[in-house]
Amino acid sequence: MGAAQFDALIVAWKYKYDFKRPAPYQVDNSLIPALPKQALPSYPSEDAVIAEVSLGILRVMFPNDTTYLKEKAAELKNTRLWAGMNTQDDIDAGSAIGKQVAAKFINDRAKKDNMGKAISTIAVTDSLATLAELKYGWRWRSLESPVRPGMLPKFGDVKPWCIPDVATVRPGPPPAPGTPEFIADVNEIKDFTANPTSETRRIANFWADGPSTSTPPGHWNAIASDLILKYQMNPIRSARTMAYMNMAIQDAGISCWDTKYYYNGLRPSNAISDFRTLIGVPNFPGYISGHSTFSAAGAEVLAYIFPNETASVNQFAQDASNSRIYGGIHFRVDCKVGLETGKKVAEYAINIAKADGSE
């Protein structure tokens, strides 16, 4: 959705400065707007653009909420009339742009990105595990009872936004069981789970982002929103931030899930007898950590856009990564390589951003 919003606003900005229509209160001095005046041309309405492009994407992703989404889109557009900021023509033009851009993203992207094939059967999960076992000698096994397929085993085949392909950013295999590196990771995680501190518990729970939450990508959208507000970005700069960050985060997820099922890396619960975690164990392979990969990608893009925030966003990413070790569900190598992979993925999005003409 972020990419669609950004594209739609690029179109809107072109026509704003092609037509340079003044706002209603600039034409009629008797109109007193309910919101702060601005120098931005009013045609087409950027709020209507965002309302319609967002509606067009979200109603496909959440079809059961279509009525609610329509109400919210209409409400946003009406506020511009009620506040005296736009005419109905401004809003209609913005709506038309938003609808067209949303349709293009749905038809040219969402319907053709292979997401429909990402969910699969136990047979597919088992076949991927068997391939990894034959090649590397280990086998991740679901802890679910009854056993279910691992989550999204073919998500690594989804079409990425910025990286050329998953093989380009795929890391090498994790250390094999019995190696000094593996034993060190086992001992570390045993110590963390046997001797948790209030701080490690806090970090593990704060970044858990499990079912019924906004998940790690949503968590990073909240961080980005706070920074957008802090730096008072205009609408198109805000959309640009969300677009590049979310494209990087999705590419991070795609590359992470490719790696997970390519290597079928063990989780601590697979490798350590009678091991108890502090948080729930996800139903997919351990190597590499999704939290680490998502978070490094998000932090890297935000550090590029908000350079003064580099230290803070990198610390957020490190905390998110460490949280999985503290919770007992990832080895150190899963998290370390996840961070490295997320940064590598983000560089592709950043390079595109540097060349988009906005700087």
C-alpha positions as MATLAB code, in Angstrom:
seq = 'MGAAQFDALIVAWKYKYDFKRPAPYQVDNSLIPALPKQALPSYPSEDAVIAEVSLGILRVMFPNDTTYLKEKAAELKNTRLWAGMNTQDDIDAGSAIGKQVAAKFINDRAKKDNMGKAISTIAVTDSLATLAELKYGWRWRSLESPVRPGMLPKFGDVKPWCIPDVATVRPGPPPAPGTPEFIADVNEIKDFTANPTSETRRIANFWADGPSTSTPPGHWNAIASDLILKYQMNPIRSARTMAYMNMAIQDAGISCWDTKYYYNGLRPSNAISDFRTLIGVPNFPGYISGHSTFSAAGAEVLAYIFPNETASVNQFAQDASNSRIYGGIHFRVDCKVGLETGKKVAEYAINIAKADGSE';
ca = [
       0.000    0.000    0.000;
       2.842    2.385    0.790;
       4.265    2.056   -2.707;
       0.838    2.671   -4.234;
       0.301    5.739   -2.059;
       3.668    7.153   -3.080;
       3.035    6.606   -6.789;
      -0.436    8.117   -6.518;
       0.913   11.229   -4.814;
       3.628   11.615   -7.443;
       0.868   11.767  -10.060;
      -1.137   14.181   -7.915;
       1.844   16.505   -7.428;
       2.396   16.681  -11.179;
      -1.144   17.859  -11.791;
      -1.122   20.190   -8.814;
       1.687   22.178  -10.391;
       0.412   21.774  -13.931;
      -2.897   23.434  -13.012;
      -1.879   25.465   -9.930;
      -5.469   25.858   -8.790;
      -5.690   27.962   -5.606;
      -7.538   26.684   -2.569;
     -11.147   27.859   -2.084;
     -10.209   30.272    0.729;
      -7.630   31.892   -1.573;
     -10.346   32.650   -4.110;
     -13.040   33.746   -1.656;
     -11.778   35.729    1.328;
     -15.049   35.173    3.152;
     -14.196   31.483    3.572;
     -12.419   30.738    6.828;
     -10.791   27.289    6.676;
     -11.010   25.044    9.722;
      -7.446   23.839    9.157;
      -4.179   25.767    8.736;
      -3.809   27.462    5.369;
      -1.175   26.139    2.982;
       0.460   27.260   -0.240;
      -0.031   23.881   -1.914;
      -2.292   23.926   -5.006;
      -5.613   22.295   -4.148;
      -6.296   20.361   -7.383;
      -6.276   17.395   -7.172;
      -6.854   16.793   -3.459;
      -4.001   14.777   -1.970;
      -6.315   13.550    0.781;
      -8.745   12.146   -1.761;
      -5.844   10.499   -3.572;
      -4.731    8.765   -0.373;
      -8.287    7.823    0.596;
      -9.026    6.093   -2.712;
      -5.680    4.432   -3.331;
      -5.679    3.083    0.231;
      -9.255    1.881   -0.086;
      -8.446    0.178   -3.378;
      -5.568   -1.785   -1.841;
      -7.032   -2.506    1.584;
     -10.388   -3.778    0.363;
      -8.538   -6.500   -1.563;
      -6.374   -7.398    1.436;
      -9.260   -7.236    3.924;
     -12.452   -7.934    1.948;
     -14.558   -8.492    5.072;
     -13.889   -4.902    6.122;
     -14.913   -3.265    2.845;
     -17.892   -1.407    4.316;
     -15.802    0.052    7.116;
     -13.010    1.011    4.711;
     -15.448    2.761    2.371;
     -16.860    4.730    5.291;
     -13.402    5.861    6.364;
     -12.384    6.852    2.830;
     -15.568    8.898    2.424;
     -15.036   10.466    5.838;
     -11.506   11.580    4.972;
     -12.644   13.144    1.706;
     -15.581   14.893    3.371;
     -13.318   16.476    5.964;
     -11.616   18.443    3.202;
     -14.937   19.896    2.114;
     -16.105   20.565    5.652;
     -12.802   22.271    6.484;
     -12.930   24.481    3.394;
      -9.644   23.121    2.057;
     -10.867   21.612   -1.234;
     -13.719   21.872   -3.705;
     -15.683   18.845   -4.866;
     -13.771   18.998   -8.166;
     -10.478   18.742   -6.272;
     -11.763   15.704   -4.421;
     -13.225   14.014   -7.499;
      -9.946   14.437   -9.378;
      -7.959   13.024   -6.464;
     -10.356   10.104   -6.176;
      -9.946    9.282   -9.848;
      -6.150    9.199   -9.551;
      -6.267    7.040   -6.436;
      -8.625    4.524   -8.026;
      -6.503    4.166  -11.154;
      -3.238    3.712   -9.282;
      -4.774    1.167   -6.901;
      -6.180   -0.822   -9.813;
      -2.784   -0.886  -11.482;
      -1.060   -2.151   -8.348;
      -3.693   -4.824   -7.785;
      -3.813   -6.027  -11.389;
      -0.141   -5.710  -12.316;
       1.394   -6.575   -8.977;
      -0.775   -8.216   -6.322;
      -2.436  -10.673   -8.688;
       0.884  -11.718  -10.239;
       3.398  -11.800   -7.369;
       2.973  -15.518   -6.471;
       1.626  -14.807   -2.991;
      -1.251  -17.166   -3.693;
       1.224  -20.055   -3.858;
       3.063  -19.190   -0.633;
       0.723  -21.211    1.585;
       1.195  -24.908    1.026;
       0.759  -28.412    2.407;
       2.626  -30.655    4.816;
       3.894  -32.557    1.779;
       5.600  -29.432    0.437;
       7.064  -28.553    3.842;
       8.339  -32.113    4.227;
       9.879  -32.153    0.759;
      11.804  -28.951    1.488;
      12.951  -30.374    4.821;
      14.095  -33.584    3.126;
      16.120  -31.665    0.543;
      17.865  -29.696    3.279;
      18.481  -32.837    5.341;
      20.065  -34.633    2.402;
      22.315  -31.658    1.704;
      23.193  -30.457    5.208;
      22.378  -33.290    7.597;
      19.787  -31.627    9.833;
      15.994  -31.340    9.740;
      13.728  -28.737   11.282;
      10.509  -30.266   12.625;
       7.256  -28.567   13.527;
       6.388  -28.631   17.225;
       2.680  -28.197   16.495;
       0.270  -30.885   17.692;
      -1.275  -32.020   15.491;
       1.514  -31.236   13.053;
       0.723  -28.478   10.574;
       2.657  -27.294    7.529;
       5.335  -24.745    8.289;
       4.085  -21.205    7.773;
       4.330  -19.943    4.188;
       6.956  -22.397    2.878;
       6.883  -20.849   -0.608;
       6.902  -17.195    0.448;
      10.474  -17.060   -0.807;
       9.044  -17.371   -4.329;
       7.027  -14.142   -4.034;
       8.149  -11.446   -6.463;
      10.427   -8.938   -4.695;
      10.240   -5.164   -5.091;
      13.866   -4.051   -5.196;
      16.273   -6.975   -4.922;
      16.990   -8.725   -8.238;
      16.273  -12.186   -6.784;
      16.540  -14.060   -3.499;
      19.668  -15.967   -4.503;
      21.600  -12.685   -4.718;
      21.118  -11.965   -1.010;
      20.831  -15.520    0.348;
      23.441  -16.125    3.088;
      25.468  -19.289    3.491;
      24.360  -22.147    5.757;
      24.388  -22.000    9.557;
      26.981  -23.901   11.609;
      26.254  -27.623   11.738;
      25.274  -29.299   15.009;
      28.353  -30.349   16.942;
      30.622  -27.606   15.623;
      32.215  -25.170   18.118;
      30.042  -22.315   16.787;
      26.855  -24.320   17.239;
      27.830  -25.458   20.738;
      28.591  -21.854   21.746;
      25.140  -20.767   20.554;
      23.488  -23.627   22.450;
      25.276  -22.725   25.672;
      24.426  -19.041   25.296;
      20.720  -19.602   24.817;
      20.568  -22.088   27.677;
      22.055  -19.420   29.928;
      19.659  -16.684   28.784;
      16.562  -18.809   29.321;
      17.746  -20.280   32.615;
      18.767  -16.893   34.040;
      16.509  -14.209   32.544;
      16.737  -10.682   33.907;
      13.912   -8.191   34.088;
      15.512   -6.351   31.159;
      15.864   -9.404   28.909;
      12.260  -10.363   29.708;
      11.107   -6.830   28.908;
      12.890   -6.817   25.551;
      11.634  -10.298   24.661;
       8.030   -9.341   25.394;
       8.170   -5.832   23.915;
       9.357   -7.169   20.555;
       7.344  -10.410   20.607;
       4.972   -9.052   17.906;
       3.188  -12.380   17.607;
      -0.359  -13.304   16.500;
      -3.046  -10.644   17.037;
      -0.457   -7.842   16.963;
       0.746   -5.599   14.165;
       3.736   -8.009   13.771;
       7.341   -6.810   13.210;
       6.571   -4.922    9.965;
       3.717   -3.118   11.695;
       5.993   -2.290   14.610;
       8.430   -0.636   12.203;
       5.595    1.306   10.582;
       4.797    2.719   14.021;
       8.444    3.734   14.469;
       8.443    5.378   11.032;
       5.188    7.194   11.825;
       6.717    8.649   14.983;
       9.711    9.934   13.009;
       7.509   11.392   10.274;
       5.604   13.293   12.955;
       8.792   14.363   14.738;
      10.272   15.820   11.545;
       6.953   17.249   10.286;
       7.218   15.671    6.836;
       4.790   16.727    4.124;
       2.441   14.098    2.609;
       4.630   13.073   -0.309;
       7.788   12.846    1.827;
       5.826   10.766    4.322;
       4.622    8.447    1.575;
       8.145    8.129    0.200;
       9.421    7.086    3.618;
       6.743    4.431    4.037;
       7.109    3.191    0.463;
      10.838    2.530    0.553;
      10.819    1.178    4.081;
       7.980   -1.233    3.392;
       9.377   -2.389    0.063;
      12.636   -3.154    1.858;
      10.811   -4.918    4.686;
       8.808   -7.080    2.294;
      11.937   -7.955    0.330;
      13.568   -8.797    3.663;
      10.692  -11.118    4.461;
      10.877  -12.787    1.059;
      14.629  -13.330    1.315;
      14.335  -14.475    4.930;
      11.661  -17.064    4.114;
      13.670  -18.288    1.141;
      16.609  -18.832    3.483;
      14.473  -20.482    6.157;
      13.174  -23.193    3.864;
      16.340  -23.458    1.773;
      18.376  -24.514    4.823;
      15.589  -25.637    7.205;
      17.705  -24.442   10.106;
      17.019  -25.874   13.551;
      15.458  -23.897   16.354;
      16.761  -24.327   19.904;
      13.689  -26.430   20.712;
      14.682  -28.843   17.935;
      18.282  -29.135   19.064;
      18.104  -29.109   22.878;
      16.278  -31.824   24.801;
      13.535  -30.635   27.196;
      14.255  -27.007   26.323;
      11.797  -24.381   27.570;
      11.368  -21.046   25.843;
      10.141  -17.800   27.394;
       7.889  -16.964   24.426;
       5.954  -19.013   21.874;
       7.846  -20.927   19.198;
       6.853  -19.956   15.626;
       5.955  -22.755   13.226;
       8.760  -22.356   10.690;
      12.521  -22.967   10.556;
      14.878  -20.879   12.638;
      17.690  -19.753   10.337;
      17.511  -16.820    9.694;
      15.539  -14.743   12.206;
      12.595  -12.913   10.674;
      12.591  -10.234   13.386;
      16.258   -9.541   12.713;
      15.881   -9.411    8.950;
      12.739   -7.248    8.980;
      14.197   -4.911   11.583;
      17.572   -4.411    9.941;
      15.875   -3.577    6.647;
      13.518   -1.106    8.300;
      16.279    0.507   10.345;
      18.603    0.854    7.371;
      16.016    2.708    5.284;
      14.999    4.939    8.189;
      18.648    5.747    8.905;
      19.034    6.841    5.278;
      15.950    9.074    5.423;
      16.527   10.321    8.995;
      20.334   10.302    9.401;
      20.142   11.950   12.825;
      18.192    8.912   14.042;
      20.732    6.306   12.905;
      21.845    5.318   16.392;
      18.317    4.992   17.751;
      16.857    2.959   14.876;
      19.886    0.675   14.816;
      19.426    0.086   18.540;
      15.772   -0.765   17.934;
      16.857   -3.309   15.326;
      19.450   -4.799   17.661;
      16.903   -5.048   20.480;
      14.385   -6.722   18.172;
      17.064   -9.176   17.120;
      18.248   -9.888   20.659;
      14.667  -10.399   21.809;
      14.512  -13.677   19.920;
      17.598  -14.980   21.713;
      16.308  -13.787   25.087;
      12.995  -15.512   24.373;
      14.751  -18.772   23.568;
      13.478  -19.211   20.034;
      16.576  -18.332   17.979;
      20.265  -19.043   18.140;
      22.700  -16.124   17.955;
      23.691  -17.019   14.391;
      20.059  -16.775   13.233;
      19.909  -13.219   14.507;
      23.371  -12.081   13.482;
      22.976  -13.279    9.900;
      19.399  -11.991    9.831;
      20.635   -8.484   10.619;
      23.313   -8.746    7.947;
      20.822   -9.953    5.355;
      18.280   -7.255    6.194;
      20.901   -4.546    5.727;
      21.987   -6.028    2.430;
      18.384   -6.133    1.200;
      17.738   -2.542    2.274;
      20.655   -1.246    0.215;
      18.750   -2.107   -2.962;
      15.770   -0.022   -1.872;
      18.040    2.826   -0.780;
      19.870    2.861   -4.109;
      16.536    3.185   -5.911;
      15.526    5.976   -3.529;
      18.769    7.849   -4.165;
      18.036    7.840   -7.890;
      14.340    8.823   -7.763;
      14.980   12.565   -8.173;
      13.547   13.629   -4.827;
      16.797   14.656   -3.140;
];
